[in-house]
Tab-separated table of C-alpha atoms in Angstrom:
chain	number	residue	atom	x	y	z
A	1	UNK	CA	-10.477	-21.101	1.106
A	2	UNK	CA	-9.202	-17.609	2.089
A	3	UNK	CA	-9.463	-15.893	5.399
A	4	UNK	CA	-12.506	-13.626	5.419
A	5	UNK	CA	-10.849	-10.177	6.681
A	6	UNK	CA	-13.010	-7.689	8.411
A	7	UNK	CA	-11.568	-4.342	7.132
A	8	UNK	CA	-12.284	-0.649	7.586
A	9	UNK	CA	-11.977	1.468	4.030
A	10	UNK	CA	-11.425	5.236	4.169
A	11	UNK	CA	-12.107	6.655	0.799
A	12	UNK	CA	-12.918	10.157	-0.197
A	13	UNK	CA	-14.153	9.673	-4.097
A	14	UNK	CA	-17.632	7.632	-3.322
A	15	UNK	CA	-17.124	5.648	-6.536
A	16	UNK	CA	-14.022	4.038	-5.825
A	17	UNK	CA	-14.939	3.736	-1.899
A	18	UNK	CA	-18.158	2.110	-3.366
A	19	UNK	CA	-16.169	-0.001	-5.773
A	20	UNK	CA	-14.007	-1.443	-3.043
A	21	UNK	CA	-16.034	-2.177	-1.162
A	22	UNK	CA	-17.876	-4.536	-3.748
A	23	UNK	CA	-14.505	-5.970	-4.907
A	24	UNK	CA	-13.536	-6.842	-1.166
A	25	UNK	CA	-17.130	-8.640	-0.803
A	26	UNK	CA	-16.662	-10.369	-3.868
A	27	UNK	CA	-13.179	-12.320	-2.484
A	28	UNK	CA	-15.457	-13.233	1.201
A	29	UNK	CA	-13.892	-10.134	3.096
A	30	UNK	CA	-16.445	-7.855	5.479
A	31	UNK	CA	-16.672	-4.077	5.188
A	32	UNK	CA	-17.180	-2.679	8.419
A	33	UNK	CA	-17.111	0.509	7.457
A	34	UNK	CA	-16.393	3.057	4.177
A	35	UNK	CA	-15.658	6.488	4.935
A	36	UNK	CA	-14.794	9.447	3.280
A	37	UNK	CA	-12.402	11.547	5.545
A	38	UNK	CA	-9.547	11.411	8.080
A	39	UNK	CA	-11.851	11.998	11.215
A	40	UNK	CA	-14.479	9.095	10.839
A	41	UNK	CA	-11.661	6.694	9.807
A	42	UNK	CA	-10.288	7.201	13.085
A	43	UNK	CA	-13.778	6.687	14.876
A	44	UNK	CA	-14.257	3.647	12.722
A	45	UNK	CA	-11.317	1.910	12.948
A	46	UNK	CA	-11.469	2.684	16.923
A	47	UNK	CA	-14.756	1.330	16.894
A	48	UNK	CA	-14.185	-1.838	14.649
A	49	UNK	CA	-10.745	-2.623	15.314
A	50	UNK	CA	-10.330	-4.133	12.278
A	51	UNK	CA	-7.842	-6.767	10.959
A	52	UNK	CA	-7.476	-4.639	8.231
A	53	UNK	CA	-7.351	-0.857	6.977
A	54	UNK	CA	-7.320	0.474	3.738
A	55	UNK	CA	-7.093	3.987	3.254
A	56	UNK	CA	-6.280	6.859	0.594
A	57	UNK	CA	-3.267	9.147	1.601
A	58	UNK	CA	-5.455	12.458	0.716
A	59	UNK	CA	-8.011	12.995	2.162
A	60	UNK	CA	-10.454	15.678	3.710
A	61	UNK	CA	-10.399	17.809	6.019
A	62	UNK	CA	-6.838	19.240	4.495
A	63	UNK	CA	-6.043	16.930	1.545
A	64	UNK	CA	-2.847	16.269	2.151
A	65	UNK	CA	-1.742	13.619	4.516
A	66	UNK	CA	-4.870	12.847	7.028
A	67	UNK	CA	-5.321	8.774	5.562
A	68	UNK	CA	-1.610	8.472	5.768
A	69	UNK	CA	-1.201	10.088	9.759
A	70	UNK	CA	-4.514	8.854	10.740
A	71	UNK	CA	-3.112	4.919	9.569
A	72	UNK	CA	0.282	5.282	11.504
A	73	UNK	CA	-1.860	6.446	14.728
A	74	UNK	CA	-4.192	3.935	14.563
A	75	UNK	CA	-1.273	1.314	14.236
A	76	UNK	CA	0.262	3.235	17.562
A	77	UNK	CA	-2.976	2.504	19.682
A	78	UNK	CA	-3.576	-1.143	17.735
A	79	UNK	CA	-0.405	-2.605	17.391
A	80	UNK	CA	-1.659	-5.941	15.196
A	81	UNK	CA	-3.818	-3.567	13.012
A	82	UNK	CA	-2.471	-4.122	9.097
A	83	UNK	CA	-2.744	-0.810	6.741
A	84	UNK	CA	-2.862	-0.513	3.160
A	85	UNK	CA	-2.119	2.912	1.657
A	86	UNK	CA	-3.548	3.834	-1.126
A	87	UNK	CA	-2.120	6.436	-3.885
A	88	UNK	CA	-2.417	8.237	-7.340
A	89	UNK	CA	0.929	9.029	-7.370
A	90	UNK	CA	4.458	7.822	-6.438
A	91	UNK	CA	4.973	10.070	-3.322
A	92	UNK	CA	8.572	9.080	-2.424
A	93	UNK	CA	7.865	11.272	1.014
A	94	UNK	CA	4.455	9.279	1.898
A	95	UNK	CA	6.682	5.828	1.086
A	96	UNK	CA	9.264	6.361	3.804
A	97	UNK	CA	7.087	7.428	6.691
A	98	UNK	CA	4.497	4.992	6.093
A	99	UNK	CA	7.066	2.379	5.631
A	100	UNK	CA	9.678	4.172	8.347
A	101	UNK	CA	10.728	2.017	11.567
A	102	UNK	CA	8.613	-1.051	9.691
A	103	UNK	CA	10.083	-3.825	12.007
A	104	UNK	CA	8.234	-7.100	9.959
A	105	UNK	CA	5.680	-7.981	12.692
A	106	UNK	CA	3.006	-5.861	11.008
A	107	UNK	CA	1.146	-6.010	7.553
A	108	UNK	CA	1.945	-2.591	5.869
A	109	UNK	CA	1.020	-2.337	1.720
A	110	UNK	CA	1.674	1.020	-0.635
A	111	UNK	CA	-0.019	0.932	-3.583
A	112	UNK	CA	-0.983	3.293	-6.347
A	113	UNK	CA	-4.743	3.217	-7.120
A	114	UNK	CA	-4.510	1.942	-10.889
A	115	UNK	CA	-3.055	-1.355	-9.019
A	116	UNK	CA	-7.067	-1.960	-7.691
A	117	UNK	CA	-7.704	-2.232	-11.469
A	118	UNK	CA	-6.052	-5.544	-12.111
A	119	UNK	CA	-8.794	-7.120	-9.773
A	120	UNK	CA	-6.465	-10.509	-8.648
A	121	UNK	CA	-3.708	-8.533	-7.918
A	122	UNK	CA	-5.259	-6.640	-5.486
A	123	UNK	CA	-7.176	-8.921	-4.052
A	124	UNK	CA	-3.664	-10.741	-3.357
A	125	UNK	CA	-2.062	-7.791	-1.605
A	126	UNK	CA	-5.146	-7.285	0.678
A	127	UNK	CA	-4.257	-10.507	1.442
A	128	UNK	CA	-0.885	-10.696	2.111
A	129	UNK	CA	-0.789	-7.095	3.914
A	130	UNK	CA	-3.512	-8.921	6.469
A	131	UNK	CA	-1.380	-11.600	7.250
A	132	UNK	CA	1.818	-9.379	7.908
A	133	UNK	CA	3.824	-8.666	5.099
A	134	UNK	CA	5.297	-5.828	3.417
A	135	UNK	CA	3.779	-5.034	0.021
A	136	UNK	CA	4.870	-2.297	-2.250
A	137	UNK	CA	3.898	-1.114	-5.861
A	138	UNK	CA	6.145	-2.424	-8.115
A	139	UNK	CA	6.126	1.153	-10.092
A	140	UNK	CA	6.931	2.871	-7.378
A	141	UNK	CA	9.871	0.577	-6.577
A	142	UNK	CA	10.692	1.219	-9.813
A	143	UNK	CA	10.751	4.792	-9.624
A	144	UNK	CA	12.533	5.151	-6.466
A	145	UNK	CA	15.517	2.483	-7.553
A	146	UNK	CA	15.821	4.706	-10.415
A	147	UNK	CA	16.518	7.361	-8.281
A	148	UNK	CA	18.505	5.820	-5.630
A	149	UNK	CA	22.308	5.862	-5.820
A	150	UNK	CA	24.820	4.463	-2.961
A	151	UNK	CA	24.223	1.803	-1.270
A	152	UNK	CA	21.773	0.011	-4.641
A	153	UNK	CA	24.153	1.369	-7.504
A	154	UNK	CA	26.176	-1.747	-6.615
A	155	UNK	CA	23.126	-4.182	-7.294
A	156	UNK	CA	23.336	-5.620	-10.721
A	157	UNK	CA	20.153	-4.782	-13.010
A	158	UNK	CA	18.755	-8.262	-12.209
A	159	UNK	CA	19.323	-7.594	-8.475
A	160	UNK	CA	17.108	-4.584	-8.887
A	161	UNK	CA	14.288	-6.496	-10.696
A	162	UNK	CA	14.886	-9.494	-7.993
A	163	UNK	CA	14.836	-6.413	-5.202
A	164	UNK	CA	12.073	-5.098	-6.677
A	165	UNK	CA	9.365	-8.447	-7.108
A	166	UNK	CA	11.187	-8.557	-3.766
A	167	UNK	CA	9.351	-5.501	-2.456
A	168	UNK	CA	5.794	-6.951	-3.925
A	169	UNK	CA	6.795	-9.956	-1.130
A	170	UNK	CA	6.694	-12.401	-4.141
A	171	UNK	CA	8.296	-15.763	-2.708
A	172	UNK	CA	11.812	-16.832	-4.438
A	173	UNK	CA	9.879	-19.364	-6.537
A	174	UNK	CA	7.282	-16.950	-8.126
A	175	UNK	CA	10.580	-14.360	-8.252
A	176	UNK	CA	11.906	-17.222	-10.259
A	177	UNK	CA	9.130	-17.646	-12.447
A	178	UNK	CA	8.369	-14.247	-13.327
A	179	UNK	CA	12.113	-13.872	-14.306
A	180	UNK	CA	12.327	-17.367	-16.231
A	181	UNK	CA	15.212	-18.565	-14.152
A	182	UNK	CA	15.714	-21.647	-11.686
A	183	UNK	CA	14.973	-20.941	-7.497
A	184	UNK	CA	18.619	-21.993	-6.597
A	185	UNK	CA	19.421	-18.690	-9.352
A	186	UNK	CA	16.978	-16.340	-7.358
A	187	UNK	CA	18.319	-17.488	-3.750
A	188	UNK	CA	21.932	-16.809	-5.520
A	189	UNK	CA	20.788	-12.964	-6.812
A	190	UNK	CA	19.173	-12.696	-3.159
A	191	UNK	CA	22.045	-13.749	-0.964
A	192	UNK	CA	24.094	-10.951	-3.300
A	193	UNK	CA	21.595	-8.435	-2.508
A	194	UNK	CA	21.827	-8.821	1.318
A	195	UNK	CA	25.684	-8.747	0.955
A	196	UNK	CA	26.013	-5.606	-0.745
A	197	UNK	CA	23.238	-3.836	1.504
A	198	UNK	CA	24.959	-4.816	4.550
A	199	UNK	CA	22.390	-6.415	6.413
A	200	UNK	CA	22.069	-7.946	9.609
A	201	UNK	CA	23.180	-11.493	8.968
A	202	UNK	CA	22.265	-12.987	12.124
A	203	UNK	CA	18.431	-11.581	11.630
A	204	UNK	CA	15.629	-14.003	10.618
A	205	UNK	CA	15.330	-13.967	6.779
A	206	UNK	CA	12.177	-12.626	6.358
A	207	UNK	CA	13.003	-9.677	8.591
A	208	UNK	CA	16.154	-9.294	6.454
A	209	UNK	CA	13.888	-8.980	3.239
A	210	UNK	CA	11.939	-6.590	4.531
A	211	UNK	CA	14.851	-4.289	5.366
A	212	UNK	CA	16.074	-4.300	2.230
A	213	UNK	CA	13.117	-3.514	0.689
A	214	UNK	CA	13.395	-0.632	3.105
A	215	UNK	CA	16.560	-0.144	1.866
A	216	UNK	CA	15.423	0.557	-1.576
A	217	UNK	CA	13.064	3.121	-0.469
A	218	UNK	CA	14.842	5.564	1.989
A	219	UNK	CA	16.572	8.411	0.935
């Protein structure tokens, strides 16, 4: 049986806040609250400390960045507190800082909004975000590898699909059976991919993933 998260939604279209909320209750989690703007997410999430935040990047007062800033100060006054960021659109800016100085101790999630529409899915993220990991939309890893030059043009094009089911923190055997190949040939593609990134070798190998997810992200 899954963990029953008590999360905080911030939300400014009322049908989709409404939806998650339903979704969320459907899988055993608790809504504490479902707001609509930057301000009362802070005041709930203060008042809730939640395991868990969801929240839309833009949202009122100023529509552009208040779910996003609000998020990363709420993580800077509750350091355990997990955020999934919501988006319409790949916003390669919004990606780095939410996902900037990420160290793998805390659950941080960027996903685009169609995601919520493939119902398991999401419910799996929500998951996975709560219990620490790093989970980003596999179209906007897409998007930003295909932009990305030195260090990832010396990834093979299957180290860039392993990289990027990589960045949806998909374990080597579902990496492996999403690609139709054998675990010892995803650990293979893997160990390549930390080579060529130049990562910390002596760092625990779920903090190395995470980096070079990172990795794939930054400008």
């Amino acid at each position: 049986m899954r963990q029953s998260l008590r999360i905080v939604i911030a939300e400014d279209a009322v049908l989709l806040r409404e939806g998650l909320v339903h979704l969320l209750e459907r899988f055993g989690h608790r809504t504490l609250a479902a707001v609509g703007d930057g301000p009362a997410l802070l005041a709930a999430a203060r008042e809730h400390r939640p395991d868990l935040v969801i929240t839309d990047v833009r949202m009122p007062p100023g529509q552009t960045d208040e779910g996003l800033r609000t998020a990363r100060l709420l993580q800077g006054e509750q350091p355990r507190l997990a955020v999934l960021v919501l988006s319409q659109y790949v916003e390669q800016t919004f990606a780095d800082e939410l996902l900037d100085d990420r160290r793998g101790t805390v659950g941080t999630g960027y996903l685009l909004k169609e995601r919520i529409g493939d119902v398991e899915e999401f419910a799996d993220a929500v998951v996975r975000v709560a219990a620490g990991t790093t989970v980003v939309d596999p179209d906007v890893v897409r998007q930003l590898l295909a932009r990305r030059r030195d260090p990832l043009d010396r990834l093979t094009p299957r180290e860039r699909e392993v990289l990027a089911l990589m960045a949806e923190a998909r374990s080597n055997a579902a990496i492996a059976r999403r690609l139709v190949v054998t675990d010892a040939a995803v650990a293979k593609h893997i160990a390549s991919i930390l080579q060529k990134l130049d990562l910390p070798p002596t760092a625990p190998d779920d903090h190395r993933r995470v980096l070079a997810v990172l990795a794939c992200l930054r400008v």
